mmCIF file of C-alpha atoms in Angstrom:
data_model
loop_
_atom_site.group_PDB
_atom_site.id
_atom_site.type_symbol
_atom_site.label_atom_id
_atom_site.label_comp_id
_atom_site.label_asym_id
_atom_site.label_seq_id
_atom_site.Cartn_x
_atom_site.Cartn_y
_atom_site.Cartn_z
ATOM 1 C CA MET M 1 0.013 -0.235 -0.138
ATOM 2 C CA LYS M 2 2.703 2.333 0.741
ATOM 3 C CA TYR M 3 4.679 1.419 -2.482
ATOM 4 C CA GLU M 4 1.215 2.406 -4.583
ATOM 5 C CA LYS M 5 0.633 5.733 -2.771
ATOM 6 C CA ARG M 6 4.445 6.795 -3.588
ATOM 7 C CA GLY M 7 3.983 5.225 -6.951
ATOM 8 C CA LYS M 8 0.520 6.902 -7.314
ATOM 9 C CA LYS M 9 2.156 10.702 -6.150
ATOM 10 C CA ARG M 10 5.386 10.110 -8.786
ATOM 11 C CA MET M 11 3.220 9.361 -11.268
ATOM 12 C CA SER M 12 0.985 12.761 -10.737
ATOM 13 C CA GLY M 13 4.570 14.081 -10.533
ATOM 14 C CA LEU M 14 5.082 12.402 -14.233
ATOM 15 C CA ASN M 15 2.107 14.072 -15.559
ATOM 16 C CA GLU M 16 2.199 17.410 -14.013
ATOM 17 C CA ALA M 17 5.597 17.902 -15.236
ATOM 18 C CA ALA M 18 5.447 16.761 -18.768
ATOM 19 C CA HIS M 19 2.223 19.578 -19.286
ATOM 20 C CA ASP M 20 4.380 22.140 -17.397
ATOM 21 C CA PRO M 21 5.194 24.239 -21.216
ATOM 22 C CA PHE M 22 1.508 24.257 -22.464
ATOM 23 C CA LEU M 23 -0.367 25.290 -18.819
ATOM 24 C CA PHE M 24 1.898 29.238 -18.876
ATOM 25 C CA PRO M 25 1.036 31.747 -21.731
ATOM 26 C CA PRO M 26 3.838 33.028 -23.603
ATOM 27 C CA SER M 27 4.500 36.666 -22.049
ATOM 28 C CA PHE M 28 5.394 34.704 -18.409
ATOM 29 C CA GLY M 29 7.768 35.967 -16.837
ATOM 30 C CA ASP M 30 11.130 37.200 -17.787
ATOM 31 C CA VAL M 31 12.144 35.478 -20.754
ATOM 32 C CA ARG M 32 15.897 36.836 -20.221
ATOM 33 C CA LEU M 33 16.248 36.126 -16.316
ATOM 34 C CA ASN M 34 14.577 32.615 -16.653
ATOM 35 C CA ARG M 35 17.747 32.811 -19.704
ATOM 36 C CA ARG M 36 20.031 33.431 -16.977
ATOM 37 C CA VAL M 37 18.425 31.371 -14.463
ATOM 38 C CA PHE M 38 18.418 27.948 -16.128
ATOM 39 C CA GLN M 39 22.253 28.692 -17.542
ATOM 40 C CA GLU M 40 23.564 28.106 -14.045
ATOM 41 C CA ARG M 41 21.398 25.312 -13.147
ATOM 42 C CA ARG M 42 22.904 23.907 -16.471
ATOM 43 C CA GLU M 43 24.796 21.100 -14.734
ATOM 44 C CA LYS M 44 22.095 19.533 -13.042
ATOM 45 C CA ARG M 45 22.144 16.204 -14.708
ATOM 46 C CA GLY M 46 22.646 17.240 -18.041
ATOM 47 C CA VAL M 47 19.189 17.854 -18.490
ATOM 48 C CA ILE M 48 19.074 21.148 -20.432
ATOM 49 C CA GLU M 49 22.637 20.419 -22.637
ATOM 50 C CA ARG M 50 20.145 17.126 -23.418
ATOM 51 C CA VAL M 51 16.874 19.171 -24.680
ATOM 52 C CA ARG M 52 18.454 22.397 -25.997
ATOM 53 C CA GLU M 53 20.317 19.607 -28.332
ATOM 54 C CA LYS M 54 17.283 18.530 -29.368
ATOM 55 C CA CYS M 55 15.675 21.568 -30.240
ATOM 56 C CA GLY M 56 19.135 22.676 -32.521
ATOM 57 C CA ALA M 57 19.509 19.597 -34.420
ATOM 58 C CA GLY M 58 20.760 21.034 -37.663
ATOM 59 C CA ARG M 59 19.972 24.229 -37.084
ATOM 60 C CA SER M 60 23.174 27.024 -37.327
ATOM 61 C CA GLN M 61 24.109 28.925 -33.867
ATOM 62 C CA GLN M 62 22.290 32.411 -35.233
ATOM 63 C CA GLU M 63 19.080 30.501 -35.463
ATOM 64 C CA MET M 64 19.116 28.459 -32.557
ATOM 65 C CA GLN M 65 19.512 32.187 -30.617
ATOM 66 C CA GLU M 66 16.322 33.862 -32.565
ATOM 67 C CA ARG M 67 14.571 29.975 -32.204
ATOM 68 C CA TRP M 68 15.069 29.621 -27.855
ATOM 69 C CA SER M 69 11.546 31.063 -27.686
ATOM 70 C CA ASP M 70 9.491 30.978 -24.574
ATOM 71 C CA THR M 71 8.437 27.408 -25.242
ATOM 72 C CA GLU M 72 11.806 25.965 -25.311
ATOM 73 C CA THR M 73 13.079 28.192 -22.053
ATOM 74 C CA ARG M 74 9.872 26.167 -20.355
ATOM 75 C CA ALA M 75 10.504 22.551 -21.549
ATOM 76 C CA VAL M 76 13.375 23.515 -19.610
ATOM 77 C CA CYS M 77 12.306 24.765 -16.935
ATOM 78 C CA ALA M 78 9.816 21.491 -16.399
ATOM 79 C CA LYS M 79 12.768 18.897 -17.134
ATOM 80 C CA VAL M 80 14.623 20.455 -14.449
ATOM 81 C CA GLN M 81 11.902 20.254 -12.153
ATOM 82 C CA LEU M 82 11.892 16.464 -13.366
ATOM 83 C CA SER M 83 15.382 16.072 -12.685
ATOM 84 C CA SER M 84 14.838 16.602 -9.158
ATOM 85 C CA ASP M 85 12.377 13.719 -9.062
ATOM 86 C CA PHE M 86 13.147 10.666 -10.924
ATOM 87 C CA SER M 87 14.907 8.403 -12.369
ATOM 88 C CA PRO M 88 17.330 9.413 -14.989
ATOM 89 C CA GLN M 89 15.712 6.848 -17.544
ATOM 90 C CA VAL M 90 12.381 9.062 -16.769
ATOM 91 C CA VAL M 91 13.952 12.022 -16.794
ATOM 92 C CA GLU M 92 15.908 11.212 -20.391
ATOM 93 C CA LEU M 93 12.666 9.840 -21.776
ATOM 94 C CA ILE M 94 10.231 13.049 -20.739
ATOM 95 C CA SER M 95 13.637 15.621 -21.888
ATOM 96 C CA SER M 96 13.571 13.758 -25.282
ATOM 97 C CA ALA M 97 10.164 13.884 -25.920
ATOM 98 C CA ILE M 98 9.575 17.605 -24.970
ATOM 99 C CA GLY M 99 12.827 17.891 -27.146
ATOM 100 C CA ASP M 100 10.779 16.405 -29.937
ATOM 101 C CA LEU M 101 7.581 18.401 -29.320
ATOM 102 C CA VAL M 102 9.519 21.479 -30.156
ATOM 103 C CA GLN M 103 11.405 19.872 -33.244
ATOM 104 C CA GLY M 104 8.070 19.320 -34.830
ATOM 105 C CA VAL M 105 5.897 22.123 -33.439
ATOM 106 C CA TYR M 106 9.477 24.237 -35.592
ATOM 107 C CA HIS M 107 8.792 22.185 -38.461
ATOM 108 C CA GLU M 108 5.463 22.826 -38.582
ATOM 109 C CA ASN M 109 5.262 26.780 -38.519
ATOM 110 C CA SER M 110 7.964 26.428 -41.174
ATOM 111 C CA SER M 111 6.604 24.326 -43.480
ATOM 112 C CA SER M 112 5.046 26.138 -46.463
ATOM 113 C CA THR M 113 1.293 24.656 -47.551
ATOM 114 C CA GLU M 114 1.218 25.549 -50.843
ATOM 115 C CA GLU M 115 4.452 23.637 -51.791
ATOM 116 C CA GLY M 116 2.351 20.583 -51.993
ATOM 117 C CA ASN M 117 5.850 18.673 -51.301
ATOM 118 C CA LEU M 118 4.638 16.654 -48.348
ATOM 119 C CA SER M 119 4.521 12.648 -48.314
ATOM 120 C CA VAL M 120 2.208 10.354 -46.284
ATOM 121 C CA ALA M 121 6.046 9.513 -44.424
ATOM 122 C CA SER M 122 6.737 12.612 -43.651
ATOM 123 C CA TRP M 123 3.400 13.882 -42.624
ATOM 124 C CA GLU M 124 3.508 10.775 -40.524
ATOM 125 C CA ASP M 125 7.039 11.651 -39.387
ATOM 126 C CA GLN M 126 6.758 14.943 -38.025
ATOM 127 C CA THR M 127 3.059 14.374 -36.406
ATOM 128 C CA PHE M 128 4.625 12.403 -34.330
ATOM 129 C CA LEU M 129 7.026 14.478 -33.437
ATOM 130 C CA SER M 130 3.998 16.908 -32.365
ATOM 131 C CA HIS M 131 1.477 14.809 -31.204
ATOM 132 C CA GLY M 132 2.829 11.556 -30.671
ATOM 133 C CA ALA M 133 6.365 11.654 -28.860
ATOM 134 C CA LEU M 134 4.925 13.252 -25.713
ATOM 135 C CA LEU M 135 1.816 10.561 -25.535
ATOM 136 C CA ALA M 136 4.661 7.286 -26.577
ATOM 137 C CA LYS M 137 7.600 8.057 -24.610
ATOM 138 C CA SER M 138 5.254 9.149 -21.027
ATOM 139 C CA CYS M 139 4.013 6.019 -21.294
ATOM 140 C CA GLN M 140 6.769 4.340 -21.490
ATOM 141 C CA ALA M 141 8.004 6.185 -18.611
ATOM 142 C CA ALA M 142 4.832 4.973 -16.588
ATOM 143 C CA MET M 143 6.332 1.268 -17.326
ATOM 144 C CA GLU M 144 9.561 2.566 -15.950
ATOM 145 C CA LEU M 145 8.364 3.824 -12.714
ATOM 146 C CA ALA M 146 6.231 0.454 -12.724
ATOM 147 C CA ARG M 147 9.127 -1.170 -12.521
ATOM 148 C CA HIS M 148 7.905 -3.382 -15.377
ATOM 149 C CA ASN M 149 9.979 -4.636 -17.758
ATOM 150 C CA THR M 150 11.697 -3.659 -21.424
ATOM 151 C CA GLU M 151 9.108 -5.877 -23.418
ATOM 152 C CA ALA M 152 6.639 -3.792 -21.569
ATOM 153 C CA GLN M 153 7.855 -0.405 -22.063
ATOM 154 C CA LYS M 154 7.769 -1.242 -25.702
ATOM 155 C CA LEU M 155 5.021 -2.131 -26.174
ATOM 156 C CA ALA M 156 3.463 1.260 -23.490
ATOM 157 C CA TYR M 157 5.021 2.926 -25.884
ATOM 158 C CA GLN M 158 3.554 1.895 -29.409
ATOM 159 C CA TYR M 159 0.470 2.077 -28.188
ATOM 160 C CA GLY M 160 1.048 5.705 -27.351
ATOM 161 C CA LYS M 161 2.387 6.412 -30.386
ATOM 162 C CA HIS M 162 -0.728 4.807 -33.307
ATOM 163 C CA LEU M 163 -3.047 6.469 -30.509
ATOM 164 C CA ALA M 164 -1.087 9.671 -30.752
ATOM 165 C CA LEU M 165 -1.532 9.412 -34.627
ATOM 166 C CA GLY M 166 -5.220 8.145 -34.714
ATOM 167 C CA HIS M 167 -6.383 9.898 -32.800
ATOM 168 C CA THR M 168 -4.587 13.121 -35.134
ATOM 169 C CA LEU M 169 -6.272 11.491 -37.972
ATOM 170 C CA ASN M 170 -9.391 11.184 -36.247
ATOM 171 C CA LEU M 171 -9.368 15.361 -35.454
ATOM 172 C CA ASP M 172 -8.190 15.946 -39.497
ATOM 173 C CA LEU M 173 -11.063 14.252 -40.980
ATOM 174 C CA GLN M 174 -14.008 16.112 -38.840
ATOM 175 C CA PRO M 175 -13.706 18.565 -41.022
ATOM 176 C CA PHE M 176 -14.806 16.839 -43.882
ATOM 177 C CA LEU M 177 -17.123 14.836 -42.447
ATOM 178 C CA LYS M 178 -19.275 16.949 -41.054
ATOM 179 C CA SER M 179 -22.908 18.217 -42.769
ATOM 180 C CA SER M 180 -22.020 20.652 -46.256
ATOM 181 C CA SER M 181 -23.672 23.459 -44.513
ATOM 182 C CA ASP M 182 -21.524 23.226 -41.606
ATOM 183 C CA PRO M 183 -18.548 26.255 -41.783
ATOM 184 C CA THR M 184 -15.877 24.683 -42.488
ATOM 185 C CA VAL M 185 -11.520 25.355 -41.891
ATOM 186 C CA PHE M 186 -8.920 22.794 -41.964
ATOM 187 C CA SER M 187 -5.373 22.923 -41.896
ATOM 188 C CA LEU M 188 -3.934 22.526 -45.755
ATOM 189 C CA ASP M 189 -1.567 20.159 -44.097
ATOM 190 C CA SER M 190 -4.412 17.963 -42.452
ATOM 191 C CA ALA M 191 -3.878 14.029 -44.083
ATOM 192 C CA PRO M 192 -7.268 14.326 -46.264
ATOM 193 C CA VAL M 193 -5.129 17.683 -47.814
ATOM 194 C CA VAL M 194 -1.514 15.134 -47.955
ATOM 195 C CA PHE M 195 -3.893 12.260 -49.375
ATOM 196 C CA HIS M 196 -5.122 14.407 -52.205
ATOM 197 C CA ARG M 197 -2.084 16.796 -53.156
ATOM 198 C CA LEU M 198 -0.859 13.039 -53.645
ATOM 199 C CA ILE M 199 -3.159 11.872 -55.524
ATOM 200 C CA VAL M 200 -3.568 15.203 -58.155
ATOM 201 C CA GLY M 201 -0.513 16.284 -58.656
ATOM 202 C CA PRO M 202 1.552 19.430 -56.700
ATOM 203 C CA GLU M 203 0.074 21.161 -61.036
ATOM 204 C CA ARG M 204 -3.271 20.360 -59.915
ATOM 205 C CA TRP M 205 -3.069 20.881 -56.114
ATOM 206 C CA LEU M 206 -2.175 24.474 -57.455
ATOM 207 C CA HIS M 207 -4.821 25.117 -59.744
ATOM 208 C CA GLN M 208 -7.586 23.779 -57.165
ATOM 209 C CA LEU M 209 -5.931 26.184 -54.385
ATOM 210 C CA GLN M 210 -6.334 29.609 -57.064
ATOM 211 C CA GLN M 211 -9.917 28.486 -57.693
ATOM 212 C CA SER M 212 -10.698 28.614 -54.034
ATOM 213 C CA GLN M 213 -8.892 31.892 -53.348
ATOM 214 C CA SER M 214 -10.275 34.922 -53.972
ATOM 215 C CA THR M 215 -8.970 38.238 -55.312
ATOM 216 C CA THR M 216 -7.711 39.405 -51.678
ATOM 217 C CA LYS M 217 -6.032 35.663 -51.524
ATOM 218 C CA GLN M 218 -8.708 34.490 -49.028
ATOM 219 C CA THR M 219 -9.227 31.042 -49.131
ATOM 220 C CA ASP M 220 -12.995 29.830 -49.554
ATOM 221 C CA TYR M 221 -12.594 26.403 -47.699
ATOM 222 C CA SER M 222 -16.155 25.160 -47.969
ATOM 223 C CA LYS M 223 -15.069 25.225 -51.914
ATOM 224 C CA LEU M 224 -11.623 24.166 -51.246
ATOM 225 C CA GLN M 225 -13.534 20.877 -49.741
ATOM 226 C CA ARG M 226 -16.182 19.691 -52.202
ATOM 227 C CA LEU M 227 -12.640 19.622 -54.712
ATOM 228 C CA ILE M 228 -10.776 17.305 -51.821
ATOM 229 C CA LYS M 229 -13.574 15.549 -51.708
ATOM 230 C CA THR M 230 -13.593 14.538 -54.863
ATOM 231 C CA GLU M 231 -11.087 11.948 -55.069
ATOM 232 C CA GLN M 232 -9.975 9.316 -52.252
ATOM 233 C CA GLY M 233 -7.685 11.398 -50.015
ATOM 234 C CA VAL M 234 -10.093 11.362 -47.233
ATOM 235 C CA SER M 235 -11.248 7.473 -47.567
ATOM 236 C CA GLN M 236 -7.795 6.509 -47.747
ATOM 237 C CA ALA M 237 -6.665 9.100 -44.135
ATOM 238 C CA ALA M 238 -9.167 6.946 -42.446
ATOM 239 C CA ASP M 239 -8.356 3.876 -43.040
ATOM 240 C CA LEU M 240 -4.513 5.533 -41.915
ATOM 241 C CA CYS M 241 -6.498 6.260 -38.719
ATOM 242 C CA SER M 242 -8.424 2.398 -38.311
ATOM 243 C CA TYR M 243 -4.556 0.732 -39.404
ATOM 244 C CA HIS M 244 -3.105 2.679 -36.016
ATOM 245 C CA GLY M 245 -6.198 2.403 -33.758
ATOM 246 C CA ASN M 246 -5.886 -0.961 -34.209
ATOM 247 C CA LYS M 247 -2.183 -1.097 -33.942
ATOM 248 C CA ALA M 248 -2.498 0.879 -30.359
ATOM 249 C CA LEU M 249 -5.275 -2.422 -29.980
ATOM 250 C CA GLU M 250 -2.349 -4.525 -30.924
ATOM 251 C CA ALA M 251 -0.159 -3.414 -28.344
ATOM 252 C CA ILE M 252 -2.496 -2.633 -25.244
ATOM 253 C CA ARG M 253 -4.198 -6.088 -25.750
ATOM 254 C CA LEU M 254 -0.950 -7.736 -24.793
ATOM 255 C CA PHE M 255 -0.919 -6.923 -21.357
ATOM 256 C CA PRO M 256 -3.051 -9.680 -18.842
ATOM 257 C CA PRO M 257 -6.675 -8.672 -18.979
ATOM 258 C CA SER M 258 -7.958 -5.840 -16.373
ATOM 259 C CA GLU M 259 -9.818 -2.813 -15.991
ATOM 260 C CA ALA M 260 -6.587 -0.250 -16.934
ATOM 261 C CA ARG M 261 -6.251 -2.392 -19.968
ATOM 262 C CA SER M 262 -9.944 -2.152 -21.160
ATOM 263 C CA ALA M 263 -10.333 1.156 -20.361
ATOM 264 C CA LEU M 264 -7.426 1.507 -22.336
ATOM 265 C CA GLU M 265 -8.632 -0.517 -25.284
ATOM 266 C CA ASN M 266 -11.684 1.273 -25.477
ATOM 267 C CA ILE M 267 -9.941 5.014 -25.655
ATOM 268 C CA ALA M 268 -8.476 3.115 -28.900
ATOM 269 C CA SER M 269 -11.196 1.941 -30.123
ATOM 270 C CA ALA M 270 -12.502 5.450 -30.120
ATOM 271 C CA VAL M 271 -9.992 7.169 -32.502
ATOM 272 C CA MET M 272 -11.913 5.068 -34.635
ATOM 273 C CA LYS M 273 -15.094 6.085 -34.483
ATOM 274 C CA PHE M 274 -15.941 9.206 -37.400
#
């Protein structure tokens, strides 16, 4: 009982630290002061270096300075908190997950939606970084905290990964499943659009974009939605959603039957309902 209470407390702390970067507004605190404080604590288990290294992969020193934003600073703040409370393995997992998150958001914000050069594999890679890594590695970290073996940790990672990708696909599909009378807005990098662009090719896609834009370059999303629904992009995205949902179910069903497993199965099943 004593260990169970301690484990629940540590899990609560893990959840709080993992979500800290999302809780503060961009204007929170004096960023310059925060940077100095974090710099002074940089030797604390090397957490700051690991996150910053991940965030700065492939960037010049100037880009690093420009991109070391409030979000990245708050991410490091969360990891410094983690380093005080958890084992090095858990710290490493969540540190790398938040580094993945920052890298994924950076790529999302810097990509061009009109070029139409995003493949399905690239979409999955970017979506995993920005939406899946934190869930997948948090699931793995939960198994580490509960002292499960490596195989259980791998299964938990796979469950979190496929659940996150399936959930994102489900959300991407929603604008294309509403009735035509509903107001429609969607990302041009959402999964159905990515599949559609690959089907019609870059030239036809640019032509369809131009058809859907007014003289002020405002996109008529309802018109673009109708064009996209004439092809198979929506159904292909739905198939991919079902694939990831089923992969999540496969992973969780390898655990022994329990109420917790049943609840996680229900969550995975829900992402396949449109």
